[in-house]
Coordinates of C-alpha atoms in Angstrom, one line a residue:
M1 CA -109.9 -21.1 -115.5
F2 CA -110.6 -19.1 -119.7
A3 CA -110.2 -15.5 -119.7
R4 CA -112.7 -14.5 -121.8
T5 CA -111.3 -12.2 -125.5
Q6 CA -114.5 -10.6 -126.8
Y7 CA -113.7 -9.3 -130.4
H8 CA -115.7 -6.9 -132.5
D9 CA -116.5 -8.4 -135.3
Y10 CA -116.8 -12.1 -134.2
F11 CA -115.4 -14.2 -131.0
E12 CA -112.5 -16.6 -132.2
P13 CA -111.1 -18.7 -129.7
P14 CA -107.4 -18.4 -129.6
D15 CA -104.8 -19.6 -131.0
T16 CA -102.9 -21.4 -128.3
D17 CA -99.7 -24.0 -127.9
E18 CA -101.9 -25.9 -125.7
S19 CA -105.3 -25.7 -128.4
R20 CA -103.3 -26.7 -130.8
A21 CA -101.5 -29.8 -128.7
L22 CA -104.5 -30.3 -127.2
L23 CA -106.3 -30.8 -131.2
G24 CA -103.0 -32.7 -132.1
S25 CA -103.5 -34.5 -129.7
I26 CA -106.9 -35.9 -130.6
V27 CA -106.5 -36.9 -134.1
A28 CA -103.0 -38.4 -133.1
D29 CA -105.0 -40.7 -131.2
A30 CA -107.6 -41.2 -132.9
R31 CA -104.9 -42.3 -135.8
V32 CA -103.6 -44.6 -133.3
E33 CA -107.2 -45.9 -132.5
N34 CA -107.9 -45.8 -137.3
Q35 CA -105.1 -48.2 -137.1
A36 CA -105.0 -50.8 -134.2
A37 CA -108.6 -50.8 -135.8
A38 CA -107.8 -52.2 -139.1
R39 CA -105.4 -54.6 -137.3
R40 CA -107.7 -56.3 -135.5
L41 CA -109.6 -56.7 -138.6
A42 CA -106.8 -57.9 -140.9
A43 CA -106.2 -60.2 -137.6
I44 CA -109.8 -62.3 -137.9
A45 CA -108.6 -62.2 -141.1
E46 CA -105.9 -63.6 -141.1
L47 CA -107.1 -66.7 -138.3
F48 CA -110.0 -67.8 -140.8
E49 CA -108.1 -67.8 -144.2
M50 CA -105.5 -70.2 -141.6
R51 CA -107.5 -72.5 -140.2
R52 CA -109.8 -72.9 -143.8
L53 CA -106.0 -73.7 -145.3
E54 CA -106.1 -76.1 -142.2
H55 CA -109.2 -77.8 -143.2
G56 CA -111.1 -77.0 -145.2
E57 CA -114.1 -74.5 -145.6
R58 CA -116.4 -77.8 -144.6
E59 CA -119.7 -76.7 -146.5
D60 CA -121.1 -79.5 -146.1
W61 CA -121.0 -80.2 -142.0
A62 CA -123.7 -78.2 -139.7
V63 CA -120.5 -76.2 -138.4
D64 CA -118.2 -75.0 -140.8
T65 CA -114.5 -73.1 -140.1
W66 CA -117.0 -70.1 -140.5
A67 CA -119.2 -71.7 -138.0
A68 CA -115.6 -72.8 -135.9
V69 CA -113.8 -69.5 -136.0
G70 CA -116.8 -67.8 -135.2
S71 CA -117.3 -70.3 -132.2
E72 CA -113.1 -69.0 -131.6
L73 CA -113.2 -65.1 -131.5
A74 CA -116.7 -65.4 -129.6
A75 CA -114.6 -66.7 -126.5
A76 CA -111.5 -65.1 -127.5
L77 CA -113.0 -61.5 -127.9
R78 CA -116.1 -62.4 -125.5
V79 CA -118.9 -60.6 -127.9
S80 CA -121.5 -63.0 -129.3
V81 CA -121.1 -64.9 -132.4
G82 CA -123.4 -62.9 -134.1
K83 CA -120.2 -60.6 -133.8
A84 CA -117.6 -62.3 -134.5
G85 CA -119.4 -63.3 -137.6
S86 CA -119.1 -59.3 -138.3
A87 CA -115.7 -58.6 -138.1
M88 CA -114.5 -61.7 -140.2
T89 CA -116.7 -59.7 -143.2
Y90 CA -114.7 -56.7 -142.2
G91 CA -111.4 -58.1 -141.8
L92 CA -112.8 -60.8 -145.0
A93 CA -113.3 -57.7 -147.5
M94 CA -109.9 -55.9 -146.9
L95 CA -109.0 -58.4 -149.4
Q96 CA -111.4 -57.6 -151.6
L97 CA -111.3 -53.0 -151.5
P98 CA -107.0 -53.3 -150.9
A99 CA -106.7 -49.7 -151.3
V100 CA -109.7 -48.7 -148.8
A101 CA -108.2 -50.8 -146.6
A102 CA -105.0 -49.8 -146.8
L103 CA -106.4 -45.6 -146.3
F104 CA -107.5 -48.0 -142.7
K105 CA -104.0 -49.6 -141.9
A106 CA -103.0 -46.1 -142.4
G107 CA -105.7 -44.4 -139.7
D108 CA -106.8 -42.3 -141.9
I109 CA -109.9 -43.1 -142.0
D110 CA -111.9 -45.3 -139.0
V111 CA -113.7 -48.2 -138.6
Q112 CA -117.5 -46.8 -139.2
M113 CA -116.6 -45.8 -143.4
F114 CA -114.6 -48.2 -143.7
Q115 CA -117.6 -51.0 -142.4
T116 CA -120.4 -48.8 -144.4
V117 CA -118.3 -48.8 -147.7
V118 CA -117.5 -52.5 -147.8
Y119 CA -121.7 -52.8 -146.5
R120 CA -122.7 -50.1 -149.2
T121 CA -120.0 -52.4 -152.1
A122 CA -121.6 -55.8 -150.7
L123 CA -123.7 -55.8 -153.6
I124 CA -121.2 -55.5 -156.6
T125 CA -120.2 -59.3 -157.9
D126 CA -117.5 -58.0 -161.3
A127 CA -114.7 -57.8 -159.3
A128 CA -112.8 -55.4 -162.6
V129 CA -116.1 -52.9 -161.5
L130 CA -115.2 -53.7 -157.8
A131 CA -111.4 -53.0 -157.8
E132 CA -112.3 -49.5 -160.0
V133 CA -114.8 -48.6 -157.1
D134 CA -112.3 -49.8 -154.0
R135 CA -109.9 -47.8 -156.6
R136 CA -112.1 -44.0 -156.8
L137 CA -112.9 -44.5 -153.0
S138 CA -109.6 -44.6 -151.8
V139 CA -109.3 -41.4 -153.4
R140 CA -112.2 -38.9 -152.5
A141 CA -112.8 -41.2 -149.0
A142 CA -109.0 -39.6 -148.0
R143 CA -110.6 -35.7 -148.0
W144 CA -114.1 -35.9 -147.1
P145 CA -114.9 -34.1 -144.4
S146 CA -116.9 -35.5 -141.7
M147 CA -120.2 -37.7 -142.8
T148 CA -123.9 -38.6 -140.8
K149 CA -124.1 -42.5 -141.8
G150 CA -126.6 -40.9 -144.2
R151 CA -124.8 -38.6 -145.8
L152 CA -121.5 -40.8 -145.6
A153 CA -123.4 -43.4 -147.4
S154 CA -124.9 -41.6 -150.0
E155 CA -121.8 -40.4 -151.0
I156 CA -120.7 -44.0 -151.4
D157 CA -123.7 -44.7 -154.0
R158 CA -123.3 -42.2 -156.1
I159 CA -119.3 -43.8 -156.5
V160 CA -121.0 -47.2 -156.6
I161 CA -124.2 -46.5 -159.3
K162 CA -121.6 -45.4 -162.1
H163 CA -120.6 -48.4 -161.9
D164 CA -123.1 -50.6 -161.1
P165 CA -125.9 -49.2 -160.2
D166 CA -127.6 -52.6 -159.5
A167 CA -125.0 -53.0 -157.3
V168 CA -126.8 -50.0 -154.9
R169 CA -129.1 -50.9 -152.0
R170 CA -131.4 -49.2 -152.7
V171 CA -133.2 -50.0 -155.6
R172 CA -136.5 -50.4 -157.2
A173 CA -136.9 -54.4 -155.7
K174 CA -137.9 -52.0 -152.3
A175 CA -140.4 -50.2 -153.8
S176 CA -142.7 -52.5 -155.7
G177 CA -142.8 -54.1 -151.2
R178 CA -143.7 -50.7 -150.3
D179 CA -147.8 -51.2 -147.4
V180 CA -149.2 -49.9 -144.8
E181 CA -148.9 -53.2 -141.7
F182 CA -151.8 -52.6 -138.7
G183 CA -150.7 -54.5 -135.2
D184 CA -152.8 -56.1 -133.2
E185 CA -154.5 -53.8 -130.7
D186 CA -152.6 -53.2 -127.7
N187 CA -154.1 -50.9 -123.8
G188 CA -155.8 -48.4 -127.0
C189 CA -153.0 -48.5 -129.3
V190 CA -152.5 -50.6 -132.6
E191 CA -148.4 -50.3 -133.7
V192 CA -148.4 -49.2 -137.4
I193 CA -146.3 -49.9 -139.9
A194 CA -145.5 -48.4 -143.7
R195 CA -143.1 -48.8 -146.5
L196 CA -143.4 -46.6 -148.3
T197 CA -141.5 -44.6 -151.5
S198 CA -138.9 -42.5 -149.9
A199 CA -141.0 -38.7 -151.8
A200 CA -144.2 -39.9 -150.1
A201 CA -142.4 -40.5 -147.1
H202 CA -140.1 -36.9 -147.4
A203 CA -144.6 -36.0 -148.0
L204 CA -145.4 -37.4 -144.8
K205 CA -143.2 -36.5 -142.8
Q206 CA -144.0 -33.1 -144.1
R207 CA -147.2 -33.1 -143.5
V208 CA -146.9 -35.0 -139.4
D209 CA -144.6 -32.8 -138.5
G210 CA -146.3 -29.1 -140.0
V211 CA -149.7 -30.0 -138.0
S212 CA -147.9 -31.8 -134.7
K213 CA -146.1 -28.1 -134.4
T214 CA -150.8 -26.3 -134.6
L215 CA -150.1 -26.9 -130.7
C216 CA -149.1 -23.8 -127.5
E217 CA -145.4 -24.8 -125.6
A218 CA -147.4 -25.8 -123.0
D219 CA -149.7 -28.7 -124.8
P220 CA -148.2 -31.3 -122.2
R221 CA -147.0 -34.0 -124.2
T222 CA -144.1 -34.9 -125.6
A223 CA -142.6 -34.7 -129.4
G224 CA -143.7 -37.8 -131.2
E225 CA -147.2 -38.3 -129.2
R226 CA -148.0 -35.3 -131.2
R227 CA -147.0 -36.6 -134.1
A228 CA -148.8 -40.1 -132.8
D229 CA -151.5 -38.2 -132.4
A230 CA -151.7 -35.9 -135.8
V231 CA -151.9 -38.6 -137.7
G232 CA -154.2 -39.1 -136.1
A233 CA -155.8 -36.3 -136.6
M234 CA -154.9 -36.3 -141.0
A235 CA -157.2 -39.8 -140.7
A236 CA -159.6 -37.9 -139.2
G237 CA -159.2 -35.1 -141.5
A238 CA -158.8 -32.3 -139.5
D239 CA -155.6 -30.2 -140.5
R240 CA -154.6 -29.0 -136.7
L241 CA -154.0 -31.0 -133.7
A242 CA -156.7 -29.2 -130.5
C243 CA -155.3 -28.6 -127.9
C244 CA -154.6 -29.5 -124.0
C245 CA -153.2 -27.4 -122.5
G246 CA -156.8 -26.1 -120.7
K247 CA -155.3 -22.5 -120.3
P248 CA -158.6 -21.1 -121.9
D249 CA -156.1 -18.0 -123.7
C250 CA -154.8 -20.9 -125.1
P251 CA -152.4 -19.7 -128.5
A252 CA -152.5 -23.0 -130.9
G253 CA -156.3 -21.7 -132.9
T254 CA -155.1 -18.8 -134.2
R255 CA -152.4 -20.0 -135.8
P256 CA -152.2 -21.0 -139.4
V257 CA -152.6 -24.1 -140.6
P258 CA -150.1 -25.7 -142.2
G259 CA -150.0 -25.9 -146.5
A260 CA -149.1 -28.5 -148.5
P261 CA -145.9 -30.8 -149.2
V262 CA -144.0 -29.9 -150.9
I263 CA -141.0 -32.2 -152.3
H264 CA -137.6 -30.6 -154.3
V265 CA -135.8 -33.3 -156.3
V266 CA -133.1 -32.7 -158.4
A267 CA -132.3 -34.5 -161.8
E268 CA -131.0 -34.8 -165.1
Q269 CA -133.4 -34.3 -167.6
A270 CA -132.3 -37.0 -170.0
T271 CA -133.5 -38.9 -166.9
L272 CA -137.3 -37.1 -166.4
E273 CA -137.5 -38.5 -169.9
G274 CA -136.5 -41.8 -169.3
R275 CA -133.9 -42.0 -171.1
S276 CA -131.2 -42.3 -168.4
D277 CA -130.0 -44.6 -165.4
N278 CA -129.1 -41.5 -163.9
P279 CA -130.8 -41.5 -160.5
G280 CA -132.2 -38.2 -158.9
Y281 CA -131.6 -36.9 -155.0
L282 CA -134.2 -35.7 -153.0
L283 CA -133.6 -33.2 -151.6
G284 CA -133.9 -32.7 -147.7
A285 CA -133.3 -36.2 -147.3
D286 CA -129.9 -36.9 -148.5
T287 CA -132.0 -39.5 -150.5
L288 CA -130.7 -41.1 -154.2
I289 CA -133.8 -41.4 -156.0
P290 CA -133.8 -44.5 -159.1
A291 CA -134.0 -43.2 -162.6
E292 CA -137.4 -45.6 -163.5
L293 CA -139.2 -43.6 -159.6
V294 CA -137.9 -40.7 -160.7
A295 CA -139.5 -40.7 -164.4
E296 CA -142.3 -42.0 -162.4
L297 CA -143.3 -38.8 -159.7
A298 CA -141.9 -35.6 -163.7
Q299 CA -145.5 -37.0 -164.7
H300 CA -147.7 -34.9 -161.7
A301 CA -145.0 -32.6 -161.3
K302 CA -144.4 -28.7 -161.3
L303 CA -141.1 -29.1 -163.0
R304 CA -138.3 -26.1 -163.3
P305 CA -135.0 -26.2 -165.2
L306 CA -131.7 -25.0 -163.5
I307 CA -130.3 -22.1 -164.7
N308 CA -126.4 -22.8 -164.8
P309 CA -125.2 -18.6 -164.2
A310 CA -121.7 -19.7 -165.5
D311 CA -122.3 -16.8 -167.6
A312 CA -124.0 -15.0 -166.4
V313 CA -123.8 -10.9 -164.2
S314 CA -123.7 -10.5 -161.1
E315 CA -126.7 -9.7 -159.4
P316 CA -127.2 -5.8 -157.9
R317 CA -128.8 -6.6 -154.0
Y318 CA -128.2 -9.4 -150.8
E319 CA -131.6 -11.1 -151.6
P320 CA -130.2 -13.8 -154.3
S321 CA -133.7 -14.1 -156.6
R322 CA -135.6 -17.2 -156.8
A323 CA -133.5 -19.3 -160.6
L324 CA -130.0 -18.0 -158.7
A325 CA -130.7 -19.5 -155.1
D326 CA -132.8 -22.5 -156.2
F327 CA -128.8 -23.3 -158.5
V328 CA -126.8 -22.6 -155.2
R329 CA -129.2 -25.4 -153.0
A330 CA -129.3 -27.5 -156.1
R331 CA -125.2 -27.6 -156.5
D332 CA -124.8 -28.4 -152.4
L333 CA -127.5 -30.0 -152.5
T334 CA -126.2 -29.8 -147.9
C335 CA -125.0 -27.5 -145.7
R336 CA -121.9 -26.9 -146.4
A337 CA -119.7 -26.4 -143.7
P338 CA -117.5 -29.7 -142.3
G339 CA -119.1 -33.0 -140.1
C340 CA -122.7 -31.2 -140.9
D341 CA -126.0 -32.7 -144.1
R342 CA -128.5 -30.2 -142.7
P343 CA -130.6 -30.1 -146.0
A344 CA -130.0 -27.2 -148.3
T345 CA -133.4 -26.8 -148.4
H346 CA -133.4 -25.1 -144.1
C347 CA -129.8 -22.9 -145.3
D348 CA -129.4 -20.1 -145.8
V349 CA -127.7 -19.3 -149.4
D350 CA -124.8 -16.9 -147.8
H351 CA -122.2 -14.9 -148.7
T352 CA -118.5 -16.3 -148.4
I353 CA -117.2 -12.4 -149.0
P354 CA -119.8 -10.7 -147.1
Y355 CA -122.3 -8.6 -148.8
P356 CA -121.5 -5.8 -150.2
Y357 CA -118.0 -6.5 -151.1
G358 CA -119.5 -10.0 -152.1
A359 CA -121.2 -10.9 -155.5
T360 CA -124.4 -12.1 -155.2
H361 CA -123.4 -14.3 -157.8
A362 CA -123.2 -18.3 -157.2
G363 CA -119.0 -18.4 -156.7
N364 CA -120.1 -16.2 -154.7
L365 CA -122.9 -18.0 -152.9
K366 CA -122.5 -21.6 -151.0
C367 CA -125.6 -24.0 -148.5
L368 CA -125.3 -22.9 -144.8
C369 CA -127.5 -24.0 -141.9
R370 CA -128.5 -21.3 -139.0
Q371 CA -125.9 -23.1 -136.7
C372 CA -123.4 -23.2 -139.3
H373 CA -123.9 -19.6 -140.5
I374 CA -123.8 -18.7 -136.6
R375 CA -120.2 -20.7 -137.1
K376 CA -118.1 -18.9 -138.9
T377 CA -120.3 -15.3 -138.2
F378 CA -119.1 -15.7 -134.3
W379 CA -116.7 -17.9 -134.0
G380 CA -114.0 -17.3 -136.0
W381 CA -115.3 -19.8 -138.8
R382 CA -113.3 -18.9 -141.9
D383 CA -114.1 -19.5 -145.6
K384 CA -112.5 -19.6 -148.8
Q385 CA -114.7 -20.6 -152.5
L386 CA -113.1 -21.2 -155.3
P387 CA -114.8 -20.8 -158.8
D388 CA -116.5 -24.6 -159.0
G389 CA -118.3 -24.1 -155.2
T390 CA -115.5 -26.1 -153.9
V391 CA -115.0 -24.4 -150.3
I392 CA -112.2 -24.0 -148.2
W393 CA -112.0 -23.3 -144.7
T394 CA -109.9 -22.3 -142.1
L395 CA -110.4 -23.1 -137.8
P396 CA -110.2 -21.8 -135.1
G397 CA -106.0 -24.3 -134.3
N398 CA -105.7 -23.7 -138.3
Q399 CA -107.5 -26.3 -139.4
T400 CA -108.0 -26.9 -142.4
Y401 CA -110.6 -29.4 -144.6
V402 CA -112.3 -28.4 -147.6
T403 CA -115.3 -29.3 -148.7
L404 CA -117.0 -30.4 -152.5
P405 CA -120.7 -30.1 -153.4
G406 CA -123.3 -32.3 -153.3
S407 CA -123.2 -32.9 -156.6
A408 CA -119.4 -33.8 -157.6
L409 CA -120.7 -36.7 -158.9
L410 CA -124.3 -36.8 -159.5
F411 CA -125.0 -33.5 -161.4
P412 CA -121.1 -32.5 -162.1
S413 CA -122.4 -29.9 -164.7
L414 CA -123.5 -27.9 -161.8
M415 CA -119.3 -27.4 -161.1
T416 CA -119.0 -25.5 -163.5
P417 CA -117.1 -22.2 -162.7
T418 CA -118.8 -19.6 -162.1
L419 CA -116.0 -16.6 -161.4
P420 CA -112.4 -15.8 -161.1
P421 CA -111.2 -17.4 -157.4
L422 CA -112.2 -14.8 -154.4
G423 CA -110.1 -15.3 -151.3
R424 CA -112.0 -13.8 -147.5
V425 CA -111.7 -9.4 -147.7
A426 CA -108.7 -9.9 -144.9
A427 CA -110.6 -7.3 -142.6
I428 CA -114.2 -5.1 -143.1
E429 CA -114.7 -3.5 -140.5
T430 CA -118.8 -3.4 -139.0
A431 CA -119.5 -0.5 -136.4
G432 CA -120.8 -1.5 -133.0
E433 CA -120.1 -4.7 -131.1
R434 CA -121.4 -7.7 -133.1
T435 CA -121.8 -10.5 -130.9
V436 CA -125.1 -8.3 -129.6
M437 CA -125.5 -10.1 -133.2
M438 CA -125.7 -13.4 -131.6
P439 CA -129.5 -15.0 -131.4
R440 CA -130.9 -16.4 -128.0
R441 CA -131.5 -19.3 -126.8
K442 CA -135.5 -19.6 -124.9
T443 CA -133.6 -21.7 -122.3
T444 CA -130.6 -23.4 -121.4
R445 CA -128.9 -26.3 -122.0
A446 CA -128.6 -26.3 -118.7
Q447 CA -132.7 -26.0 -118.1
N448 CA -133.3 -28.7 -121.3
R449 CA -131.5 -31.1 -119.5
A450 CA -133.3 -30.4 -115.9
K451 CA -136.8 -30.0 -117.2
Y452 CA -135.9 -33.6 -119.4
I453 CA -135.0 -35.8 -115.7
A454 CA -138.1 -34.1 -114.4
G455 CA -139.7 -34.9 -116.8
E456 CA -138.0 -38.6 -117.1
R457 CA -138.9 -38.4 -112.9
R458 CA -143.0 -38.1 -113.5
H459 CA -143.0 -40.3 -115.8
N460 CA -141.3 -43.2 -113.5
H461 CA -143.2 -42.2 -110.4
A462 CA -146.2 -42.1 -112.1
Q463 CA -145.9 -45.6 -114.2
R464 CA -144.0 -47.6 -110.5
T465 CA -147.3 -46.2 -108.1
P466 CA -150.1 -47.8 -109.5
R467 CA -148.7 -50.7 -109.6
R468 CA -147.6 -50.4 -106.2
T469 CA -150.5 -49.7 -105.0
A470 CA -151.4 -52.6 -106.8
S471 CA -149.3 -54.7 -105.1
F472 CA -149.5 -53.7 -101.6
G473 CA -153.3 -52.3 -101.4
P474 CA -154.5 -49.3 -100.9
T475 CA -151.7 -47.9 -97.7
P476 CA -153.5 -47.7 -95.6
A477 CA -153.8 -44.2 -92.7
A478 CA -151.4 -43.5 -90.2
N479 CA -153.8 -44.2 -87.3
D480 CA -155.0 -46.5 -88.4
P481 CA -155.1 -48.5 -85.1
D482 CA -154.9 -51.8 -86.6
P483 CA -152.2 -52.2 -89.6
P484 CA -151.5 -55.2 -91.5
P485 CA -149.8 -58.0 -90.3
F486 CA -146.2 -58.7 -92.1

C-alpha cells in the first residue's frame, strides 16, 4: 500500500531509499542489457571475419561467405537468414564506427540508437568524413536524452549534413519520384498510395485532420475511417463531413470548418536565396527539408524574419509577443522536456521561473507540450534554464537530465546567450491548493481500454456471424421438428 501525500504547490513523489534503489536497478539492468547486445554483435562480426580469413569472400559463388555465415548464425540463434544478415551488418559497423561502438560496449547507448546511427551514416563513402562524423556523434550521443526514433534520426542527420550533404537519407532524389497511385477496387474501396514532399504531406495531414474533426463525438466511425472519409469529402469539394450519429440535434453542423493549412519552416536567409546547402526544418514534422526545396517554397511563402532578442528588454506581460514566441519556437523546435519531441508549434511557451517572478524573455522561456507542462507544474519536475537555452531537469529521485535546443546544430546562432543564468526560485508561495487546477480527463484509461475492447469484440462478432450463417445456413427455430441431420 502506498501513502498519498499532498503538497500545496504540487504533488512530488517522495524521494526514498526504495525509489532510488528501484531507479538505480532499472538503469543498471539497462546498461547490462546494452553491453550484452554490443558483445553479441561484436562476436558476430568476429565470426564473420574468421570465416572470411578461412575461406575468402567467395564473391562469385552462388552462396558466398556472407550467405554461409548468415545461415550458420540463423540456425544458432533460431532466427531468419535476413535477421542474421542484419546482425552481421551492425556487427561489422562497429568496426567502421569505433567511437560510437565504444559507447555501445560501455552500455551508454542502446541497440536501437546504435542501429539508427549505422543506418543514417551508411551513405558516407569517405573514410575521413566517416571518422569525423563518428567522433562527433560519440561526443553528443552520450549526452542525448531519451528520444523517439524520428527525433533521433533528425539529430543524427543534422551532424551528417554538416560533413556530407549527399549522405543524408532524405535527399531530393526521393522528392523527384513523388506520385499518387490508385489500386484496384476491392469491395467498394480503393487503396491510394501517395509520395509527397514533406511540406505538402504536412499540409495535407493538417487538412485531413481538420475535416475529420467536424463530426460530433457520437459519430460511430473510427478515427481512421473518419480520416479516409475526410479525403473523399475533400475530393468532392466539401469542407466538412456529414455526421452519422443519427441524432436530430447533432451539433456537428454548427462547428466551424477548418481553415487553410499552414506549415512553418525555419531556414537561414542564405538557404532561402539559394546561396547555401544548409537544409530547412519543418516545424510540426521534425523533418529536414533539402535546401533546393526550401528555396522553391520561399518563392510563394510568406516570409517572417526571426528577431534575436539577445539585447532586448523583458516584455512587461505574461503572454510573449508573437515575435518573441516565434523566436523561442524556432530555437527549441520541439518540446524541451527529456524524452519528448512534440512539435514546438503544438507547445505552450513556458516560463522557467514562473511569471511575475521570472521575466517574459527568451532566456526564461521554452517550449513545453501540455503534458510535460503539467508534469512540471504538478509532479515535481524541476527545471533550470541557461542563457543559451539549455535546460537542466531534475526529476523525482534527483535524476538529472540536460536538453539542448533543437537548433543547436542546424541554427547555432539562435543559441546566442540572451540573459544572465537563471535558476528556479527556491520557494514561490501560491494561494490555495494548486491540485484543484489540474486538468481532468473526460474518460479514464480504464474506461478507454474497456471501450476499445468492446468495440473490437463487436467488430469480431460482426465479421464472424455472416461467415457462420453462410457456412451453415439459417439457424433452425428452437421448435423445429425436423432439424437437419449432422
